[in-house]
PDB file of C-alpha atoms in Angstrom:
ATOM      1  CA  MET A   1      25.259  -6.555  -8.613  1.00 67.00           C
ATOM      2  CA  THR A   2      25.392  -4.706 -11.939  1.00 72.00           C
ATOM      3  CA  MET A   3      23.488  -1.571 -12.889  1.00 84.00           C
ATOM      4  CA  ASP A   4      22.917  -2.970 -16.400  1.00 89.00           C
ATOM      5  CA  ARG A   5      19.547  -4.319 -15.244  1.00 93.00           C
ATOM      6  CA  TYR A   6      18.353  -0.760 -14.596  1.00 96.00           C
ATOM      7  CA  ILE A   7      19.985   1.075 -17.499  1.00 96.00           C
ATOM      8  CA  ARG A   8      16.767   1.974 -19.334  1.00 96.00           C
ATOM      9  CA  GLN A   9      15.269   3.739 -16.324  1.00 96.00           C
ATOM     10  CA  ILE A  10      18.610   5.355 -15.498  1.00 96.00           C
ATOM     11  CA  MET A  11      18.425   6.903 -18.986  1.00 96.00           C
ATOM     12  CA  VAL A  12      15.273   8.814 -17.972  1.00 96.00           C
ATOM     13  CA  PRO A  13      16.500  12.376 -17.227  1.00 96.00           C
ATOM     14  CA  GLU A  14      14.220  12.960 -14.231  1.00 96.00           C
ATOM     15  CA  PHE A  15      15.415   9.701 -12.659  1.00 97.00           C
ATOM     16  CA  GLY A  16      19.038   8.984 -13.570  1.00 96.00           C
ATOM     17  CA  GLU A  17      21.744   7.326 -11.481  1.00 95.00           C
ATOM     18  CA  LYS A  18      20.777   9.252  -8.357  1.00 96.00           C
ATOM     19  CA  GLY A  19      17.245   7.913  -8.617  1.00 97.00           C
ATOM     20  CA  GLN A  20      18.491   4.355  -8.962  1.00 97.00           C
ATOM     21  CA  GLU A  21      20.824   4.740  -6.008  1.00 96.00           C
ATOM     22  CA  ALA A  22      17.910   6.036  -3.922  1.00 97.00           C
ATOM     23  CA  LEU A  23      15.774   3.031  -4.902  1.00 97.00           C
ATOM     24  CA  LEU A  24      18.493   0.552  -3.968  1.00 97.00           C
ATOM     25  CA  LYS A  25      18.714   2.115  -0.499  1.00 97.00           C
ATOM     26  CA  ALA A  26      14.949   2.305   0.036  1.00 98.00           C
ATOM     27  CA  LYS A  27      12.878   0.099   2.344  1.00 98.00           C
ATOM     28  CA  VAL A  28       9.224  -0.405   1.411  1.00 98.00           C
ATOM     29  CA  LEU A  29       6.551  -2.452   3.193  1.00 98.00           C
ATOM     30  CA  ILE A  30       3.615  -3.738   1.127  1.00 98.00           C
ATOM     31  CA  VAL A  31       0.534  -4.418   3.259  1.00 98.00           C
ATOM     32  CA  GLY A  32      -1.514  -6.919   1.290  1.00 97.00           C
ATOM     33  CA  ALA A  33      -0.053  -9.213  -1.391  1.00 96.00           C
ATOM     34  CA  GLY A  34      -3.265  -9.685  -3.306  1.00 94.00           C
ATOM     35  CA  ALA A  35      -4.335  -8.178  -6.604  1.00 95.00           C
ATOM     36  CA  ILE A  36      -3.169  -4.556  -6.277  1.00 97.00           C
ATOM     37  CA  GLY A  37      -0.281  -5.403  -3.990  1.00 97.00           C
ATOM     38  CA  GLY A  38       0.919  -8.142  -6.300  1.00 97.00           C
ATOM     39  CA  ALA A  39       1.129  -5.775  -9.260  1.00 97.00           C
ATOM     40  CA  ALA A  40       2.948  -3.198  -7.127  1.00 98.00           C
ATOM     41  CA  ILE A  41       5.402  -5.847  -5.903  1.00 98.00           C
ATOM     42  CA  LEU A  42       6.185  -6.853  -9.479  1.00 97.00           C
ATOM     43  CA  TYR A  43       7.243  -3.357 -10.549  1.00 98.00           C
ATOM     44  CA  LEU A  44       8.902  -2.328  -7.291  1.00 98.00           C
ATOM     45  CA  ALA A  45      11.043  -5.462  -7.314  1.00 98.00           C
ATOM     46  CA  ALA A  46      11.909  -5.053 -10.986  1.00 97.00           C
ATOM     47  CA  ALA A  47      12.838  -1.384 -10.455  1.00 98.00           C
ATOM     48  CA  GLY A  48      15.319  -2.321  -7.733  1.00 97.00           C
ATOM     49  CA  VAL A  49      13.817  -1.194  -4.435  1.00 98.00           C
ATOM     50  CA  GLY A  50      16.523  -2.442  -2.084  1.00 97.00           C
ATOM     51  CA  LYS A  51      14.345  -3.945   0.647  1.00 98.00           C
ATOM     52  CA  LEU A  52      10.762  -5.121   0.230  1.00 98.00           C
ATOM     53  CA  GLY A  53       8.685  -6.299   3.153  1.00 98.00           C
ATOM     54  CA  ILE A  54       5.465  -8.131   2.287  1.00 98.00           C
ATOM     55  CA  ILE A  55       2.768  -8.819   4.874  1.00 98.00           C
ATOM     56  CA  ASP A  56      -0.328 -10.950   4.283  1.00 97.00           C
ATOM     57  CA  GLY A  57      -1.923 -13.685   6.355  1.00 96.00           C
ATOM     58  CA  ASP A  58      -4.044 -15.176   3.564  1.00 96.00           C
ATOM     59  CA  VAL A  59      -3.316 -18.175   1.354  1.00 97.00           C
ATOM     60  CA  VAL A  60      -3.550 -18.319  -2.431  1.00 96.00           C
ATOM     61  CA  GLU A  61      -6.859 -19.678  -3.746  1.00 94.00           C
ATOM     62  CA  GLU A  62      -7.709 -20.622  -7.319  1.00 94.00           C
ATOM     63  CA  HIS A  63     -10.161 -17.751  -7.787  1.00 93.00           C
ATOM     64  CA  ASN A  64      -7.332 -15.296  -6.956  1.00 90.00           C
ATOM     65  CA  LEU A  65      -5.337 -16.170 -10.063  1.00 92.00           C
ATOM     66  CA  GLN A  66      -7.533 -14.178 -12.467  1.00 93.00           C
ATOM     67  CA  ARG A  67      -5.971 -10.998 -11.039  1.00 94.00           C
ATOM     68  CA  GLN A  68      -3.216 -12.020  -8.582  1.00 93.00           C
ATOM     69  CA  ILE A  69      -0.837 -13.124 -11.291  1.00 93.00           C
ATOM     70  CA  ILE A  70       2.347 -13.266  -9.203  1.00 95.00           C
ATOM     71  CA  HIS A  71       0.878 -16.285  -7.372  1.00 96.00           C
ATOM     72  CA  ALA A  72       0.555 -18.542 -10.420  1.00 94.00           C
ATOM     73  CA  GLY A  73       1.210 -22.162  -9.491  1.00 94.00           C
ATOM     74  CA  LYS A  74       1.132 -21.507  -5.745  1.00 95.00           C
ATOM     75  CA  VAL A  75      -2.428 -22.357  -4.695  1.00 96.00           C
ATOM     76  CA  GLY A  76      -2.459 -23.142  -0.969  1.00 96.00           C
ATOM     77  CA  MET A  77       0.706 -21.155  -0.176  1.00 97.00           C
ATOM     78  CA  ASN A  78       0.724 -18.098   2.073  1.00 98.00           C
ATOM     79  CA  LYS A  79       0.556 -14.993  -0.125  1.00 98.00           C
ATOM     80  CA  ALA A  80       3.458 -13.165   1.536  1.00 98.00           C
ATOM     81  CA  GLU A  81       5.720 -16.190   1.123  1.00 98.00           C
ATOM     82  CA  SER A  82       4.556 -16.723  -2.472  1.00 98.00           C
ATOM     83  CA  ALA A  83       5.220 -13.067  -3.300  1.00 98.00           C
ATOM     84  CA  LYS A  84       8.680 -13.286  -1.733  1.00 98.00           C
ATOM     85  CA  LEU A  85       9.600 -16.201  -4.016  1.00 98.00           C
ATOM     86  CA  PHE A  86       8.345 -14.292  -7.044  1.00 97.00           C
ATOM     87  CA  ALA A  87      10.207 -11.072  -6.198  1.00 98.00           C
ATOM     88  CA  GLU A  88      13.470 -12.868  -5.416  1.00 97.00           C
ATOM     89  CA  GLU A  89      13.368 -14.769  -8.689  1.00 97.00           C
ATOM     90  CA  LEU A  90      12.549 -11.601 -10.611  1.00 97.00           C
ATOM     91  CA  ASN A  91      15.381  -9.590  -9.046  1.00 97.00           C
ATOM     92  CA  PRO A  92      18.098 -11.338  -7.004  1.00 95.00           C
ATOM     93  CA  ASP A  93      19.655  -7.929  -6.206  1.00 93.00           C
ATOM     94  CA  ILE A  94      17.029  -7.046  -3.608  1.00 97.00           C
ATOM     95  CA  GLU A  95      16.214  -8.205  -0.075  1.00 98.00           C
ATOM     96  CA  VAL A  96      12.687  -9.520   0.438  1.00 98.00           C
ATOM     97  CA  ILE A  97      11.135 -10.309   3.818  1.00 98.00           C
ATOM     98  CA  ALA A  98       7.818 -12.154   4.128  1.00 98.00           C
ATOM     99  CA  TYR A  99       5.509 -11.630   7.098  1.00 98.00           C
ATOM    100  CA  PRO A 100       2.964 -14.471   6.795  1.00 98.00           C
ATOM    101  CA  PHE A 101       0.414 -12.995   9.189  1.00 97.00           C
ATOM    102  CA  ASN A 102      -1.993 -10.069   9.441  1.00 96.00           C
ATOM    103  CA  VAL A 103      -1.467  -6.549  10.753  1.00 96.00           C
ATOM    104  CA  THR A 104      -2.928  -5.994  14.232  1.00 94.00           C
ATOM    105  CA  PRO A 105      -2.794  -3.243  16.860  1.00 93.00           C
ATOM    106  CA  ASN A 106      -0.227  -5.408  18.653  1.00 93.00           C
ATOM    107  CA  ASN A 107       2.296  -5.530  15.805  1.00 96.00           C
ATOM    108  CA  VAL A 108       1.690  -2.566  13.502  1.00 96.00           C
ATOM    109  CA  MET A 109       4.114  -0.129  15.141  1.00 95.00           C
ATOM    110  CA  GLU A 110       6.915  -2.684  15.247  1.00 95.00           C
ATOM    111  CA  LEU A 111       6.385  -3.546  11.590  1.00 96.00           C
ATOM    112  CA  ILE A 112       6.350  -0.087  10.089  1.00 95.00           C
ATOM    113  CA  LYS A 113       9.321   1.257  12.036  1.00 94.00           C
ATOM    114  CA  GLU A 114      11.646  -0.816   9.817  1.00 94.00           C
ATOM    115  CA  TYR A 115      10.472   0.860   6.594  1.00 98.00           C
ATOM    116  CA  ASP A 116      10.613   4.221   4.821  1.00 97.00           C
ATOM    117  CA  ILE A 117       7.303   3.950   2.943  1.00 98.00           C
ATOM    118  CA  ILE A 118       4.192   1.801   3.320  1.00 98.00           C
ATOM    119  CA  VAL A 119       2.164   0.587   0.335  1.00 98.00           C
ATOM    120  CA  LEU A 120      -1.330   0.078   1.717  1.00 97.00           C
ATOM    121  CA  CYS A 121      -3.582  -2.285  -0.228  1.00 95.00           C
ATOM    122  CA  PRO A 122      -5.128  -4.852   2.163  1.00 94.00           C
ATOM    123  CA  ASP A 123      -8.451  -6.559   1.504  1.00 90.00           C
ATOM    124  CA  ASN A 124     -10.229  -5.051   4.506  1.00 90.00           C
ATOM    125  CA  LEU A 125     -11.057  -1.590   5.804  1.00 90.00           C
ATOM    126  CA  ALA A 126      -9.998  -2.208   9.403  1.00 90.00           C
ATOM    127  CA  THR A 127      -6.374  -2.709   8.330  1.00 93.00           C
ATOM    128  CA  ARG A 128      -6.473   0.488   6.273  1.00 94.00           C
ATOM    129  CA  TYR A 129      -7.549   2.542   9.271  1.00 94.00           C
ATOM    130  CA  LEU A 130      -5.053   0.881  11.578  1.00 95.00           C
ATOM    131  CA  VAL A 131      -2.060   1.380   9.281  1.00 96.00           C
ATOM    132  CA  ASN A 132      -3.187   4.939   8.527  1.00 96.00           C
ATOM    133  CA  ASP A 133      -3.150   5.736  12.249  1.00 95.00           C
ATOM    134  CA  ALA A 134       0.246   4.140  12.833  1.00 96.00           C
ATOM    135  CA  CYS A 135       1.793   5.951   9.861  1.00 97.00           C
ATOM    136  CA  MET A 136       0.416   9.310  10.925  1.00 96.00           C
ATOM    137  CA  LEU A 137       1.691   8.844  14.487  1.00 95.00           C
ATOM    138  CA  THR A 138       5.177   7.912  13.269  1.00 95.00           C
ATOM    139  CA  GLY A 139       5.368  10.264  10.294  1.00 96.00           C
ATOM    140  CA  THR A 140       5.766   7.364   7.847  1.00 97.00           C
ATOM    141  CA  PRO A 141       4.536   8.145   4.305  1.00 98.00           C
ATOM    142  CA  PHE A 142       2.075   5.711   2.758  1.00 98.00           C
ATOM    143  CA  ILE A 143       0.236   5.179  -0.510  1.00 98.00           C
ATOM    144  CA  HIS A 144      -3.305   3.797  -0.379  1.00 97.00           C
ATOM    145  CA  SER A 145      -5.295   2.122  -3.130  1.00 97.00           C
ATOM    146  CA  ALA A 146      -8.572   0.215  -3.287  1.00 95.00           C
ATOM    147  CA  ILE A 147     -10.509  -1.160  -6.255  1.00 95.00           C
ATOM    148  CA  GLY A 148     -13.805  -2.690  -7.325  1.00 94.00           C
ATOM    149  CA  GLY A 149     -15.124  -3.619 -10.753  1.00 96.00           C
ATOM    150  CA  PHE A 150     -13.617  -1.195 -13.252  1.00 97.00           C
ATOM    151  CA  GLU A 151     -12.892   1.511 -10.663  1.00 97.00           C
ATOM    152  CA  GLY A 152     -10.325   2.394  -8.073  1.00 97.00           C
ATOM    153  CA  GLU A 153      -8.795   5.148  -5.978  1.00 97.00           C
ATOM    154  CA  VAL A 154      -5.347   6.256  -4.874  1.00 98.00           C
ATOM    155  CA  MET A 155      -4.061   8.575  -2.155  1.00 97.00           C
ATOM    156  CA  THR A 156      -0.441   9.385  -1.322  1.00 98.00           C
ATOM    157  CA  VAL A 157      -0.165  10.553   2.278  1.00 98.00           C
ATOM    158  CA  THR A 158       2.968  12.270   3.543  1.00 97.00           C
ATOM    159  CA  LYS A 159       1.262  14.549   6.085  1.00 95.00           C
ATOM    160  CA  PRO A 160      -2.343  15.536   6.861  1.00 95.00           C
ATOM    161  CA  PRO A 161      -4.869  15.029   5.355  1.00 96.00           C
ATOM    162  CA  CYS A 162      -4.915  11.311   6.071  1.00 96.00           C
ATOM    163  CA  TYR A 163      -7.239   8.458   5.132  1.00 96.00           C
ATOM    164  CA  ARG A 164      -9.449   9.146   8.168  1.00 94.00           C
ATOM    165  CA  CYS A 165      -9.754  12.790   7.125  1.00 95.00           C
ATOM    166  CA  VAL A 166     -11.404  11.672   3.882  1.00 95.00           C
ATOM    167  CA  PHE A 167     -13.237   8.597   5.213  1.00 93.00           C
ATOM    168  CA  PRO A 168     -13.817   9.232   8.954  1.00 90.00           C
ATOM    169  CA  GLU A 169     -15.302   5.814   9.744  1.00 82.00           C
ATOM    170  CA  ALA A 170     -15.771   2.426   8.144  1.00 76.00           C
ATOM    171  CA  PRO A 171     -19.323   1.448   7.148  1.00 71.00           C
ATOM    172  CA  GLU A 172     -21.358  -0.295   9.823  1.00 64.00           C
ATOM    173  CA  GLN A 173     -21.150  -3.565   7.872  1.00 55.00           C
ATOM    174  CA  ILE A 174     -17.410  -4.104   8.265  1.00 51.00           C
ATOM    175  CA  ASP A 175     -17.437  -7.779   7.207  1.00 54.00           C
ATOM    176  CA  GLN A 176     -17.919  -7.031   3.544  1.00 61.00           C
ATOM    177  CA  GLU A 177     -19.015  -9.605   1.011  1.00 69.00           C
ATOM    178  CA  PRO A 178     -16.548 -10.123  -1.865  1.00 77.00           C
ATOM    179  CA  ILE A 179     -17.139  -7.806  -4.805  1.00 83.00           C
ATOM    180  CA  GLY A 180     -16.393  -8.339  -8.480  1.00 91.00           C
ATOM    181  CA  VAL A 181     -13.217  -6.917  -9.955  1.00 93.00           C
ATOM    182  CA  MET A 182     -11.543  -6.979 -13.335  1.00 96.00           C
ATOM    183  CA  GLY A 183      -7.990  -8.273 -13.393  1.00 95.00           C
ATOM    184  CA  PHE A 184      -6.701  -5.326 -15.385  1.00 96.00           C
ATOM    185  CA  THR A 185      -8.157  -2.932 -12.800  1.00 97.00           C
ATOM    186  CA  ALA A 186      -5.838  -4.430 -10.210  1.00 96.00           C
ATOM    187  CA  GLY A 187      -2.882  -4.228 -12.586  1.00 97.00           C
ATOM    188  CA  PHE A 188      -3.586  -0.594 -13.436  1.00 98.00           C
ATOM    189  CA  PHE A 189      -3.797   0.564  -9.836  1.00 98.00           C
ATOM    190  CA  GLY A 190      -0.858  -1.588  -8.766  1.00 97.00           C
ATOM    191  CA  CYS A 191       1.211   0.250 -11.374  1.00 97.00           C
ATOM    192  CA  ILE A 192       0.067   3.591  -9.978  1.00 98.00           C
ATOM    193  CA  LEU A 193       1.089   2.443  -6.494  1.00 98.00           C
ATOM    194  CA  ALA A 194       4.523   1.496  -7.797  1.00 98.00           C
ATOM    195  CA  ALA A 195       4.843   4.810  -9.643  1.00 98.00           C
ATOM    196  CA  GLU A 196       3.880   6.859  -6.588  1.00 98.00           C
ATOM    197  CA  THR A 197       6.274   4.867  -4.398  1.00 98.00           C
ATOM    198  CA  ILE A 198       9.201   5.326  -6.780  1.00 98.00           C
ATOM    199  CA  LYS A 199       8.449   9.043  -7.179  1.00 98.00           C
ATOM    200  CA  LEU A 200       8.254   9.473  -3.420  1.00 98.00           C
ATOM    201  CA  ILE A 201      11.608   7.729  -2.944  1.00 98.00           C
ATOM    202  CA  THR A 202      13.310   9.813  -5.620  1.00 97.00           C
ATOM    203  CA  GLY A 203      11.801  13.202  -4.779  1.00 96.00           C
ATOM    204  CA  LEU A 204       9.527  13.553  -7.796  1.00 97.00           C
ATOM    205  CA  ARG A 205       6.057  15.085  -7.620  1.00 97.00           C
ATOM    206  CA  THR A 206       3.366  12.766  -6.248  1.00 97.00           C
ATOM    207  CA  LEU A 207      -0.365  12.790  -5.550  1.00 97.00           C
ATOM    208  CA  ALA A 208       0.210  14.054  -1.988  1.00 97.00           C
ATOM    209  CA  GLY A 209      -2.732  16.228  -0.947  1.00 96.00           C
ATOM    210  CA  LYS A 210      -4.956  14.810  -3.690  1.00 97.00           C
ATOM    211  CA  TYR A 211      -7.479  12.012  -4.127  1.00 97.00           C
ATOM    212  CA  LEU A 212      -7.447  10.224  -7.493  1.00 98.00           C
ATOM    213  CA  ARG A 213     -10.375   8.146  -8.717  1.00 98.00           C
ATOM    214  CA  VAL A 214     -10.383   6.391 -12.086  1.00 98.00           C
ATOM    215  CA  ASP A 215     -13.190   4.570 -13.908  1.00 98.00           C
ATOM    216  CA  LEU A 216     -11.604   2.320 -16.523  1.00 98.00           C
ATOM    217  CA  LEU A 217     -14.986   1.586 -18.132  1.00 98.00           C
ATOM    218  CA  SER A 218     -15.643   5.229 -19.036  1.00 98.00           C
ATOM    219  CA  MET A 219     -11.941   6.188 -18.889  1.00 97.00           C
ATOM    220  CA  GLU A 220     -12.841   9.060 -16.584  1.00 97.00           C
ATOM    221  CA  PHE A 221     -10.066  10.358 -14.339  1.00 98.00           C
ATOM    222  CA  ILE A 222     -11.036  12.549 -11.379  1.00 97.00           C
ATOM    223  CA  THR A 223      -8.477  14.279  -9.158  1.00 97.00           C
ATOM    224  CA  VAL A 224      -9.689  16.204  -6.117  1.00 97.00           C
ATOM    225  CA  ASN A 225      -7.682  18.361  -3.727  1.00 97.00           C
ATOM    226  CA  ILE A 226      -8.235  17.238  -0.145  1.00 96.00           C
ATOM    227  CA  ARG A 227      -7.777  19.119   3.122  1.00 95.00           C
ATOM    228  CA  PRO A 228      -7.194  18.066   6.735  1.00 94.00           C
ATOM    229  CA  ASN A 229     -10.377  17.377   8.655  1.00 94.00           C
ATOM    230  CA  PRO A 230     -10.331  19.322  11.958  1.00 93.00           C
ATOM    231  CA  GLU A 231     -12.442  16.537  13.487  1.00 91.00           C
ATOM    232  CA  CYS A 232      -9.970  13.783  12.542  1.00 93.00           C
ATOM    233  CA  PRO A 233      -8.924  12.065  15.793  1.00 91.00           C
ATOM    234  CA  VAL A 234      -5.483  11.270  14.374  1.00 93.00           C
ATOM    235  CA  CYS A 235      -4.457  14.512  12.679  1.00 93.00           C
ATOM    236  CA  SER A 236      -5.932  16.585  15.525  1.00 90.00           C
ATOM    237  CA  GLY A 237      -3.552  14.873  17.955  1.00 89.00           C
ATOM    238  CA  LYS A 238      -6.245  13.213  20.074  1.00 89.00           C
ATOM    239  CA  LEU A 239      -4.927   9.701  19.404  1.00 88.00           C
ATOM    240  CA  LYS A 240      -1.719   9.205  21.389  1.00 86.00           C
ATOM    241  CA  GLY A 241      -0.808   5.605  20.600  1.00 87.00           C
ATOM    242  CA  ILE A 242      -1.803   2.295  19.017  1.00 87.00           C
ATOM    243  CA  TYR A 243      -3.211  -0.138  21.577  1.00 82.00           C
ATOM    244  CA  PRO A 244      -5.787  -2.943  21.131  1.00 85.00           C
ATOM    245  CA  GLU A 245      -8.149  -1.295  23.625  1.00 85.00           C
ATOM    246  CA  ASN A 246      -8.242   1.863  21.473  1.00 80.00           C
ATOM    247  CA  TYR A 247     -10.186   0.153  18.675  1.00 84.00           C
ATOM    248  CA  ASP A 248     -13.346  -1.798  18.015  1.00 83.00           C
ATOM    249  CA  LYS A 249     -13.351  -4.553  15.370  1.00 78.00           C
ATOM    250  CA  SER A 250     -13.793  -2.053  12.513  1.00 76.00           C
ATOM    251  CA  CYS A 251     -10.846  -0.022  13.826  1.00 80.00           C
ATOM    252  CA  LYS A 252     -13.098   2.805  14.901  1.00 81.00           C
ATOM    253  CA  ILE A 253     -11.239   4.650  17.631  1.00 82.00           C
ATOM    254  CA  VAL A 254     -13.078   4.189  20.929  1.00 81.00           C
ATOM    255  CA  ARG A 255     -10.307   5.271  23.317  1.00 77.00           C
ATOM    256  CA  PHE A 256      -7.605   7.893  22.818  1.00 73.00           C
ATOM    257  CA  GLU A 257      -4.990   7.326  25.544  1.00 64.00           C
TER     258      GLU A 257
END
């Protein structure tokens, strides 16, 4: 391995050789290899994050390719396995592990314990709540993003407040219909995910403690300070572990032991 690949980012004073060394030692799990996750994978792999885990149980479909550009030419392939091939070809220096299945209460704790940071961008709310809970119980930092149309949001969580503090419960209609999204919206927020991840690894200032929402149609950027919710079942310490019987299908917590 040569550092020549990374020389232009090493030249950035706030990053430097120490930043690159930290990236090469880092272990990051991307939950969801779709539109946002795909863009994040592209830049995290290119930057030299030493170990990338990618988990997704879905397969590539033709309508994905308008925004999930890392899967070009791989219709019918599992998304985690497709993303692994892309990342390995882009940067042979790094280790990439594909998990071609979905996150569940049965496997989430085992999965995240192998990683330093979780990039959270699945296509369903239940997974967001589940991974949020597991990360908060284990003290694992995570970066969340979700998008629709021209808009999206980002949170970097290193300690309370967590995702449940801001959004206590999923909507009643958990099985959401697909919504429209612009391809560049996914690319924009995937880049923010990559930026927040790299800053977190290298000790630079992040969005921790803030909620960022961006409308790319109006180009309006809104950043709000967020606080722990005293009623949050996770941050309050009521939830003691991750077990299937603790959750309903929307990952609402129904049991706390």
